[in-house]
Amino acid sequence: MERDVRDTALYREAEALFKSLRRPGSGLISDAAELSTNGTQVAFAGTLVDTLSGAPPTRICCVDLATGHTRVLTFGPNFDRLPRYAPDGGVIAFLSDRHRADDFQLYLLDPETGEVRDTPAVDGWVEYLHWSPDGKRILLGIAGRGADVAGGQGAVASRKTAQALPSWVPAVESGNEGYRWRRVWVYDLATNTVRQLSHSNCNVWEAVWCGNESVAAVTSSGPGEGLWYSARLHILRLQDGNAREVYAPQDQLGWPAASPSGSRLAVVEAICSDRWIVCGDLRVIDTATGAVLRVDTHGVDVTYAEWRSERHVLVGGHRGFDTVVGLYDVVSNRFSEVWSGGDLAASGRYITLSGWGESSDCVFVAESFTTAPQIGMIRNGEYRVVRSFDLGYAEQATAIAAVERVTWRARDGLDIHGWLLRPKGAGPFPLVMNVHGGPVGHWRPVWLGRRSLQILMLLKRGYAAFFPNPRGGSGRGQAFARHVVGEMGGADTYDCLSGLDHLVDLGIADPRRLGVTGGSYGGYMTSWLITQDRRFAAAVPVAPVTNFVTAHLLSNIPHFVSAFLADSYAKAGGKYHQRSPVVHAANVKTPTLNICGALDRCTPPEEAAQFHNALLENGTKSVLVTYPEEGHGIRKWPAATDFSARVVGWFVEHMPSGTS
């Protein structure tokens, strides 16, 4: 495989597709995220692409709920993101690195005049913000410069802004790098001042207002990424930053939200693979007594909670194939399902919402395999499109002849779900199975124009695409997710293989032309599956773990490995050894394209390199592609174009469709 593929037909095709979907230089919005509404307008981070270079830039945009009229409110440079309306619906607070790349700070925007005002800089970069209920202050989550970005966001070390050192000076790690700490700061609008709230020995992963005089925070005693897995919920007093613990979970915590008075907290507790990717059980906590109510959400794994009053909590989540919006009444202890969508799902890792008033009315970004991102509104339980950002995707998506829900029985009788995209024509088709990240994650209908362009290119060539949701995933309850804890690479292996058996038996998949790919946990499963079964004609593991001993010692989340194997690398012959693909490389006959990012702190590039070298040593065709400016996943252009071309080329070479 060539190092430079820019002059190939596949690269030019991928580039042309990206241009048709993103329309660089047009000033048109091609994607949306991070919504906030005041009931009449929706502010959001809109993607406007100038050139296919770097990460897709975002600007603060606004759409009218009644008319769909859309305006771009900010113009960079660099990135403007996370707009949040003040409680009175006037000013918009947002984050931007316009003054220095990757150094996000707080800005205030008048949406009527477009005037932007900066605020005093903080010592670090701002990850998130929240208005106080009275609108007088803004809570800022601050990461130290040099702190790692979460795995789901790329798992790279953030940029340090200290003076550059000579190139010969060594890198030094003591295991106690102070710059990794995360703090809570408070900005006061009346005085235009900022101050640190959390104490020096308190690392704050996520925080929200709890009334106007305190803050609820998910905290740990240190800044290491692995400590997030054992973080607890505290309340910090605004007066002095002193903290008291209100909840010690069995698993992991995310998405804390407080009632306006701060008398109650809602938080999601779940088995988790990654920080910021939390999908599970809703807990409501009385902040005075510490009493914990375990809410029955009728099988919905919750990913978002927002108090609309002292009584009502707006809830978003996933149940099986469906994305669900509901309303929880604290007084009656009753959860009511407001809306559910199967073929239409929410954008992002999981659904997030923005509501207004005391009802369940809300907005979110929706999409599907055949639908480009759109801002949708739920009012009185009915969904309608406010604004679509389809710049040509509908035409390209005609390559998808059918989107089908698939259910099959695992070897032990457990029901497993997945999605199938059929190309045009009659089967059996060459088929590529794509295993999701996690393991606690799941596939639902997604826009293929964001990070799955290679799937669209394969569908155009007559390949089917299969997206299994093996045990351990989200949306099936915590008991289903817990199946993979301590057993990664066990029964989840056969969930995927039995899914392929099912599609072969139905005459959909050609057993001689089966491929497998996936990123992160999906990269591990891709590497692992080809060591356990020789049916695969081609494989493309992306950002994989292939040696659990080195993953534990090199990754920034060693707790992940020990938790999902329930073992120790010090145990000779244990699961660290048994479940590592590199140990079983001699079994592999599948041509393998190993892909990784040189900056990945979560699954370091050494993982892909080991497996590549082990395959070569055992006489199996293998290629290693390392992107020098990428982390956990390929996110920037033109690397994303190159990635799509290489993946498609690999499958076409080793399992041709006849129309390739």
XYZ file of C-alpha atoms in Angstrom:
660
model
C 0.000 0.000 0.000
C 1.322 3.420 -0.993
C 2.185 6.032 1.620
C 0.581 8.798 -0.457
C -2.760 7.876 -2.046
C -3.907 11.390 -2.951
C -3.555 10.690 -6.664
C -5.797 7.611 -6.601
C -9.380 7.308 -7.824
C -10.596 6.267 -4.352
C -9.076 9.326 -2.688
C -10.590 11.619 -5.298
C -13.968 9.903 -4.839
C -13.859 10.333 -1.041
C -12.824 13.955 -1.409
C -15.646 14.613 -3.881
C -18.153 13.004 -1.509
C -16.998 15.124 1.412
C -17.281 18.217 -0.762
C -20.804 17.316 -1.851
C -21.933 16.764 1.756
C -20.059 19.665 3.385
C -19.935 22.262 0.584
C -16.645 23.880 1.679
C -16.466 27.627 1.130
C -20.218 27.980 0.611
C -21.004 29.447 4.030
C -23.664 26.751 4.493
C -24.170 24.798 7.710
C -23.575 21.061 7.294
C -23.905 19.795 10.882
C -25.193 20.889 14.286
C -24.562 20.099 17.956
C -24.795 21.498 21.509
C -28.290 23.025 21.392
C -29.791 25.544 23.795
C -33.252 27.077 23.478
C -35.149 29.969 25.063
C -38.483 28.711 23.713
C -38.529 30.818 20.557
C -34.967 30.478 19.263
C -32.406 27.672 19.306
C -28.716 28.496 19.599
C -26.348 25.764 18.450
C -22.814 25.013 17.311
C -23.078 24.813 13.539
C -20.374 23.363 11.319
C -19.367 25.609 8.421
C -16.498 24.194 6.404
C -14.113 26.546 4.612
C -11.676 23.938 3.305
C -11.223 20.204 3.811
C -8.364 20.831 6.206
C -8.176 20.251 9.964
C -11.098 19.554 12.280
C -14.515 20.760 11.031
C -14.891 24.312 12.460
C -18.012 25.393 14.347
C -19.745 28.754 14.806
C -22.559 29.891 17.074
C -25.756 29.863 15.032
C -29.399 30.543 15.777
C -32.630 29.193 14.274
C -36.164 30.472 14.809
C -38.464 27.700 16.070
C -41.496 29.040 14.236
C -39.997 29.834 10.828
C -36.751 27.844 10.634
C -34.912 31.042 9.643
C -31.251 30.531 10.520
C -28.465 33.025 11.209
C -24.743 32.617 11.839
C -23.898 34.759 14.878
C -20.131 34.350 15.294
C -17.276 34.115 12.860
C -14.270 32.785 14.770
C -11.464 32.418 14.028
C -10.856 28.850 15.219
C -13.832 27.325 17.089
C -16.942 28.794 18.738
C -19.012 26.216 20.601
C -21.380 25.262 23.455
C -23.859 28.184 23.374
C -26.072 28.502 26.440
C -28.941 30.950 26.846
C -29.161 32.862 30.116
C -32.230 31.937 32.213
C -34.029 35.079 30.983
C -33.378 34.035 27.367
C -31.338 37.117 26.494
C -27.561 36.742 26.539
C -25.818 33.667 25.131
C -22.673 32.423 26.872
C -20.331 30.334 24.731
C -16.784 28.998 24.519
C -14.171 29.951 21.943
C -10.464 29.549 21.251
C -10.449 32.532 18.890
C -7.593 34.216 20.730
C -5.358 31.123 20.817
C -5.924 27.687 19.277
C -7.186 25.011 21.711
C -7.355 27.475 24.635
C -11.123 27.766 25.141
C -12.375 30.672 27.237
C -15.781 32.153 28.101
C -17.467 34.768 25.888
C -20.852 36.526 26.058
C -22.976 37.186 22.972
C -25.901 39.507 22.334
C -27.937 37.478 19.797
C -29.768 40.564 18.518
C -26.781 42.808 17.766
C -24.138 40.107 17.361
C -21.843 41.905 19.815
C -19.376 39.554 21.532
C -17.756 40.393 24.862
C -14.847 38.498 26.358
C -14.430 37.722 30.058
C -11.342 37.422 32.244
C -9.222 34.434 31.217
C -8.964 31.464 33.552
C -5.911 29.366 34.348
C -6.610 26.465 32.002
C -9.083 25.781 29.206
C -12.859 25.685 29.658
C -14.596 22.357 28.924
C -18.198 23.288 29.783
C -20.357 26.029 31.317
C -23.659 26.424 33.185
C -25.710 29.493 34.127
C -26.826 29.814 37.749
C -30.622 29.646 38.151
C -30.765 33.391 38.922
C -28.591 34.246 35.895
C -26.007 36.140 37.969
C -23.102 33.725 37.624
C -21.674 31.169 35.217
C -20.072 27.929 36.346
C -16.958 26.945 34.387
C -15.396 23.497 34.221
C -11.659 24.088 33.774
C -9.046 21.574 32.625
C -5.373 22.284 33.164
C -3.398 22.993 30.016
C -1.905 19.679 29.002
C -4.732 17.598 30.542
C -6.001 14.712 28.432
C -9.165 15.035 26.385
C -11.698 12.239 27.047
C -11.497 9.098 24.923
C -14.756 9.794 23.096
C -13.394 13.214 22.100
C -10.071 11.955 20.764
C -7.950 10.994 23.823
C -5.165 13.436 23.041
C -3.214 15.583 25.474
C -4.409 19.182 25.265
C -1.957 21.832 24.193
C 0.352 23.350 26.778
C 0.877 27.066 26.335
C 4.141 27.367 28.243
C 7.180 28.676 26.381
C 8.522 26.078 23.965
C 11.605 24.175 25.130
C 14.607 23.266 22.962
C 14.033 20.090 20.957
C 16.690 18.119 22.872
C 15.067 18.567 26.303
C 13.659 15.204 27.483
C 10.043 14.552 28.339
C 9.675 13.807 32.054
C 6.759 12.049 33.745
C 6.547 11.547 37.487
C 2.975 10.238 37.677
C 1.976 13.389 39.539
C 1.687 16.022 36.834
C -0.177 18.962 38.333
C -1.363 20.281 35.009
C -3.847 17.395 34.661
C -6.157 18.654 37.430
C -9.685 19.764 36.613
C -11.264 22.557 38.665
C -14.501 24.501 38.988
C -14.409 28.272 38.565
C -17.213 30.830 38.846
C -17.677 33.932 36.709
C -19.637 36.808 38.285
C -21.449 38.974 35.719
C -21.903 41.963 38.025
C -18.210 42.307 38.844
C -16.789 40.747 35.644
C -14.481 38.582 37.762
C -13.627 34.881 37.950
C -12.443 32.820 40.886
C -11.605 29.199 41.539
C -14.212 27.434 43.654
C -12.968 23.863 44.121
C -10.076 23.171 46.473
C -6.636 22.061 45.283
C -7.136 18.424 46.374
C -10.472 18.046 44.537
C -10.501 17.001 40.892
C -13.842 17.890 39.291
C -14.850 15.887 36.232
C -18.309 17.389 35.802
C -20.308 19.979 37.742
C -23.632 21.852 37.705
C -25.347 24.471 39.834
C -27.270 23.147 42.837
C -29.358 26.198 43.610
C -27.625 29.583 43.491
C -25.244 29.047 46.395
C -23.778 25.602 45.811
C -22.495 23.304 43.082
C -22.964 19.558 42.560
C -19.834 17.867 41.239
C -18.547 14.450 40.201
C -15.129 14.408 41.839
C -12.086 12.310 42.645
C -8.992 12.854 44.790
C -6.659 12.989 41.789
C -6.594 13.950 38.108
C -5.674 10.646 36.454
C -8.205 9.520 33.853
C -8.492 6.135 35.544
C -9.764 7.766 38.751
C -12.943 8.873 36.991
C -14.203 5.296 37.201
C -14.418 5.564 41.013
C -15.554 9.216 41.252
C -18.248 10.268 43.731
C -20.898 12.978 43.880
C -20.227 15.978 46.154
C -21.850 19.342 46.856
C -19.488 22.320 47.033
C -20.497 25.497 48.881
C -20.129 28.661 46.822
C -19.043 30.563 49.907
C -15.847 28.625 50.586
C -15.618 25.638 48.224
C -15.990 23.143 51.070
C -17.413 19.832 49.877
C -19.655 17.165 51.344
C -20.305 13.791 49.787
C -23.908 13.025 48.848
C -23.574 9.815 46.829
C -21.042 7.015 46.416
C -22.067 4.954 43.366
C -21.482 1.295 42.638
C -20.567 2.127 39.052
C -19.854 5.401 37.223
C -21.681 8.734 37.246
C -22.604 11.270 34.589
C -25.000 14.041 33.596
C -25.718 15.537 37.053
C -28.601 18.039 37.101
C -30.221 19.904 39.989
C -33.657 21.336 40.602
C -33.724 25.169 40.554
C -33.677 25.359 44.358
C -30.992 22.707 44.676
C -33.173 20.537 46.916
C -32.887 17.549 44.588
C -30.245 16.161 42.256
C -30.680 13.875 39.280
C -27.716 11.839 38.080
C -27.169 8.841 35.806
C -25.341 5.800 37.159
C -24.075 3.158 34.751
C -21.405 0.680 33.804
C -19.184 2.800 31.560
C -16.264 2.407 29.215
C -15.421 6.087 28.789
C -15.802 9.437 30.492
C -18.641 11.563 29.016
C -20.256 8.387 27.617
C -22.749 7.474 30.350
C -26.014 5.623 29.647
C -27.896 3.938 32.454
C -30.113 4.292 35.524
C -31.613 7.563 36.750
C -31.110 8.417 40.421
C -32.804 11.300 42.235
C -31.100 12.409 45.448
C -32.469 14.561 48.265
C -29.563 16.944 48.916
C -30.566 17.536 52.554
C -31.017 13.929 53.673
C -28.992 12.027 51.077
C -31.956 9.760 50.348
C -31.616 8.134 46.922
C -34.594 7.278 44.728
C -34.016 4.743 41.951
C -36.331 5.836 39.163
C -38.188 3.330 37.007
C -37.833 4.664 33.454
C -39.633 1.729 31.834
C -36.534 0.144 30.332
C -34.988 3.371 29.038
C -31.255 3.761 29.601
C -30.972 7.455 30.448
C -28.361 9.726 28.880
C -29.756 13.153 29.723
C -31.707 14.820 32.544
C -32.827 18.444 32.787
C -35.054 19.891 35.520
C -37.875 21.953 34.027
C -39.274 22.845 37.493
C -38.984 21.664 41.079
C -41.284 18.811 40.105
C -40.480 17.761 36.539
C -37.346 16.310 34.947
C -36.971 16.166 31.158
C -35.306 12.841 30.300
C -33.649 11.481 27.168
C -32.334 7.990 26.578
C -32.345 4.782 24.580
C -34.284 1.522 24.760
C -33.435 -1.247 22.336
C -33.714 0.134 18.813
C -35.488 3.313 19.945
C -34.448 6.786 21.059
C -36.831 7.993 23.787
C -37.848 11.320 25.345
C -39.770 11.291 28.613
C -40.863 13.361 31.592
C -40.368 12.286 35.201
C -42.673 13.636 37.906
C -40.832 13.660 41.234
C -43.993 14.132 43.321
C -45.934 11.222 41.823
C -42.753 9.197 41.115
C -44.062 8.593 37.603
C -42.130 8.419 34.331
C -44.129 9.193 31.189
C -42.869 8.441 27.719
C -43.392 11.477 25.492
C -41.849 10.416 22.172
C -39.858 7.546 20.725
C -38.165 7.164 17.372
C -36.749 4.043 15.782
C -35.454 4.926 12.350
C -34.745 8.524 13.424
C -32.199 8.875 16.229
C -30.312 11.618 18.013
C -26.968 12.914 16.853
C -23.844 12.471 18.969
C -22.869 9.615 21.267
C -26.298 9.621 22.935
C -29.351 11.855 22.914
C -29.135 15.253 24.630
C -32.011 17.729 24.796
C -32.862 21.333 25.512
C -36.295 22.152 26.853
C -38.329 25.178 27.835
C -41.194 25.850 30.206
C -42.484 23.181 32.578
C -43.637 20.770 29.880
C -41.845 18.101 27.874
C -41.421 20.401 24.870
C -37.808 20.275 23.702
C -35.386 20.325 20.791
C -32.534 18.037 19.748
C -30.365 17.218 16.735
C -31.784 14.220 14.878
C -30.386 12.109 12.037
C -30.463 8.625 10.552
C -28.701 6.395 8.051
C -30.690 8.133 5.313
C -31.243 11.556 6.893
C -28.713 14.362 7.289
C -28.604 16.200 10.640
C -31.638 18.311 11.415
C -32.876 20.315 14.360
C -36.112 18.733 15.475
C -38.719 19.870 17.968
C -41.028 17.803 20.141
C -44.169 19.689 21.119
C -47.141 17.977 22.749
C -45.517 14.640 21.953
C -45.291 15.311 18.212
C -42.017 15.607 16.317
C -41.427 18.089 13.510
C -38.364 19.311 11.642
C -37.304 22.874 12.436
C -34.277 23.057 10.143
C -32.531 20.458 7.976
C -28.837 20.659 7.111
C -28.979 18.342 4.125
C -26.579 19.729 1.511
C -26.814 16.713 -0.789
C -26.883 13.662 1.479
C -30.358 12.478 0.439
C -29.105 11.964 -3.102
C -26.021 10.044 -1.946
C -28.064 7.928 0.483
C -30.018 6.395 -2.397
C -27.190 3.833 -2.382
C -28.944 2.379 0.688
C -31.698 0.166 -0.663
C -33.015 -0.746 2.795
C -32.397 -0.133 6.494
C -33.392 -3.147 8.571
C -33.513 -4.024 12.256
C -31.990 -7.429 12.866
C -32.501 -9.710 15.868
C -30.849 -13.080 16.456
C -30.122 -15.583 19.192
C -26.654 -15.842 20.678
C -25.187 -19.261 21.422
C -26.454 -19.080 25.011
C -29.948 -17.999 23.943
C -29.603 -14.262 24.643
C -31.377 -12.011 22.123
C -28.936 -9.717 20.293
C -29.839 -6.720 18.127
C -28.216 -4.938 15.216
C -28.761 -2.876 12.094
C -28.355 -3.943 8.470
C -27.903 -1.649 5.480
C -28.606 -3.375 2.162
C -27.186 -2.134 -1.114
C -29.129 -2.220 -4.347
C -29.432 -5.556 -6.124
C -29.993 -9.113 -4.996
C -27.992 -10.970 -2.367
C -26.037 -12.664 -1.117
C -23.818 -9.590 -0.775
C -20.245 -9.127 0.300
C -20.712 -7.774 3.822
C -18.636 -5.647 6.198
C -19.412 -5.935 9.911
C -18.670 -2.773 11.907
C -18.289 -3.297 15.678
C -18.986 -0.226 17.829
C -16.674 1.273 20.448
C -17.057 0.784 24.157
C -17.753 -2.033 24.913
C -20.503 -0.011 26.597
C -21.864 1.771 23.533
C -24.304 0.935 20.782
C -25.180 1.466 17.176
C -28.288 3.371 16.230
C -29.115 5.142 12.952
C -26.333 7.638 12.222
C -25.491 10.112 9.483
C -22.790 8.431 7.403
C -21.451 11.782 6.227
C -19.690 12.571 9.497
C -17.223 9.779 10.280
C -18.533 6.793 8.312
C -18.060 7.902 4.728
C -16.302 4.609 3.932
C -19.560 2.754 4.665
C -21.416 4.890 2.141
C -18.677 4.275 -0.430
C -18.911 0.517 0.135
C -22.707 0.543 -0.191
C -22.350 2.268 -3.550
C -20.176 -0.689 -4.619
C -22.695 -3.332 -3.635
C -21.482 -4.176 -0.120
C -23.911 -4.667 2.756
C -23.072 -3.093 6.120
C -23.848 -4.823 9.415
C -23.831 -3.012 12.778
C -24.179 -5.508 15.657
C -24.904 -4.491 19.257
C -23.353 -7.353 21.251
C -23.867 -7.879 24.984
C -22.257 -5.167 27.072
C -23.822 -2.374 25.041
C -26.211 0.443 25.917
C -29.974 0.640 25.632
C -30.726 -2.838 26.988
C -30.454 -2.152 30.729
C -27.594 -2.471 33.176
C -27.875 -6.258 33.450
C -27.229 -6.512 29.711
C -24.281 -4.107 29.953
C -22.830 -5.993 32.918
C -22.506 -9.182 30.820
C -19.206 -7.856 29.435
C -17.680 -6.723 32.746
C -14.812 -9.093 33.458
C -15.575 -11.019 30.256
C -14.540 -8.787 27.346
C -13.591 -11.027 24.448
C -15.800 -13.812 25.800
C -19.449 -14.311 24.852
C -19.476 -10.936 23.049
C -17.226 -12.636 20.482
C -19.913 -15.162 19.631
C -22.672 -12.550 19.618
C -20.949 -11.036 16.571
C -20.192 -14.357 14.911
C -23.716 -15.690 15.413
C -25.051 -12.480 13.865
C -23.015 -13.222 10.753
C -24.271 -16.817 10.771
C -27.826 -15.462 10.878
C -27.281 -13.191 7.869
C -25.616 -15.980 5.910
C -28.521 -18.326 6.675
C -30.955 -15.677 5.412
C -29.070 -15.465 2.123
C -28.075 -11.840 2.756
C -24.325 -12.291 3.379
C -21.910 -14.179 1.153
C -19.900 -16.442 3.528
C -16.820 -16.174 1.268
C -16.798 -12.371 1.349
C -17.112 -11.284 4.958
C -15.127 -8.340 6.311
C -14.825 -6.817 9.774
C -13.858 -3.405 11.080
C -14.401 -1.179 14.098
C -12.744 1.435 16.293
C -11.570 1.351 19.918
C -13.380 -1.663 21.457
C -14.478 -2.327 17.880
C -10.786 -2.257 16.918
C -10.032 -4.771 19.658
C -12.916 -6.994 18.561
C -11.785 -6.823 14.934
C -8.279 -7.948 15.904
C -9.660 -10.555 18.326
C -12.269 -12.032 15.973
C -9.759 -12.828 13.246
C -7.662 -14.738 15.793
C -10.706 -16.813 16.782
C -12.358 -17.464 13.402
C -10.925 -17.720 9.885
C -14.097 -16.834 7.979
C -13.046 -13.215 7.370
C -11.655 -12.223 3.972
C -10.405 -8.816 5.185
C -10.104 -6.867 8.436
C -9.509 -3.222 9.385
C -8.992 -2.674 13.132
C -8.920 1.028 14.047
C -7.426 2.335 17.326
C -7.340 -1.200 18.777
C -6.078 -2.776 21.975
C -4.119 -5.900 21.063
C -1.991 -6.581 24.164
C -3.698 -5.991 27.500
C -0.471 -5.888 29.481
C 0.947 -3.023 27.448
C -2.485 -1.378 27.205
C -2.697 -1.311 31.004
C 0.785 0.155 31.374
C 0.735 2.629 28.458
C -2.890 3.778 28.291
C -4.221 6.720 30.288
C -7.158 4.543 31.473
C -5.578 1.414 33.012
C -8.669 0.933 35.182
C -10.658 0.170 32.038
C -8.523 -2.902 31.317
C -8.605 -4.324 34.825
C -12.362 -3.704 35.152
C -13.419 -5.279 31.874
C -11.113 -8.286 32.304
C -11.483 -8.616 36.110
C -7.878 -9.672 36.298
C -4.332 -8.383 36.761
C -1.374 -8.257 34.391
C 0.702 -9.761 37.226
C -1.243 -13.026 36.921
C 0.703 -15.204 34.515
C -1.555 -16.909 31.993
C -4.615 -14.923 33.091
C -7.081 -12.994 30.957
C -4.536 -10.285 30.180
C -2.718 -13.031 28.286
C -5.648 -15.178 27.135
C -7.725 -12.335 25.627
C -4.890 -10.437 23.900
C -5.042 -10.749 20.090
C -1.262 -10.464 19.779
C -0.842 -13.752 21.661
C -2.988 -15.567 19.084
C -1.566 -13.907 15.964
C -0.337 -17.237 14.626
C -3.987 -18.235 14.060
C -4.656 -15.333 11.686
C -4.852 -15.763 7.921
C -6.983 -12.652 7.267
C -5.290 -9.752 5.408
C -5.324 -6.929 7.960
C -5.077 -3.154 7.634
C -4.138 -1.792 11.086
C -4.956 1.907 11.609
C -4.056 4.146 14.545
C -3.342 7.730 15.601
C 0.116 8.643 16.849
C -1.337 10.947 19.548
C -3.816 8.447 20.993
C -3.549 8.311 24.805
C -6.430 5.832 25.192
C -5.298 3.021 22.867
C -1.687 4.038 22.154
C -0.305 3.421 18.650
C 1.999 0.721 20.022
C -1.089 -1.511 20.226
C -1.639 -1.534 16.462
C 2.101 -1.799 15.811
C 2.458 -4.930 17.954
C -0.319 -6.768 16.175
C 0.994 -5.709 12.767
C 4.466 -7.023 13.559
C 3.070 -10.254 15.029
C 1.031 -10.870 11.873
C 4.040 -10.284 9.638
C 6.163 -12.580 11.777
C 3.560 -15.309 11.256
C 3.353 -14.817 7.493
C 0.017 -12.982 7.323
C -0.469 -9.981 5.077
C -0.588 -6.842 7.207
C -0.239 -3.097 6.684
C 0.150 -0.515 9.462
C -1.111 3.034 8.877
C -0.296 5.605 11.582
C -1.722 9.115 11.253
C 0.771 11.510 12.886
C -1.721 14.228 13.870
C -4.627 12.037 15.012
C -5.640 10.628 18.378
C -8.399 8.140 19.208
C -10.094 7.945 15.815
C -9.480 9.815 12.579
C -11.218 13.184 12.890
C -9.448 15.798 10.763
C -9.179 16.473 7.057
C -7.453 15.440 4.838
C -6.616 12.437 7.065
C -10.327 11.500 7.110
C -10.371 11.471 3.306
C -7.244 9.336 3.215
C -8.745 6.988 5.833
C -11.965 6.446 3.862
C -10.039 5.722 0.660
C -7.710 3.216 2.336
C -10.483 1.321 4.129
C -12.586 0.974 0.979
C -9.528 -0.004 -1.045
C -8.637 -2.763 1.409
C -12.063 -4.395 1.297
C -12.340 -4.021 -2.477
C -8.938 -5.672 -2.924
C -9.561 -8.643 -0.668
C -13.320 -9.242 -1.072
C -14.387 -7.704 -4.416
C -18.071 -7.110 -4.989
C -18.143 -7.449 -8.742
C -19.122 -3.769 -9.063
C -15.970 -2.367 -7.434
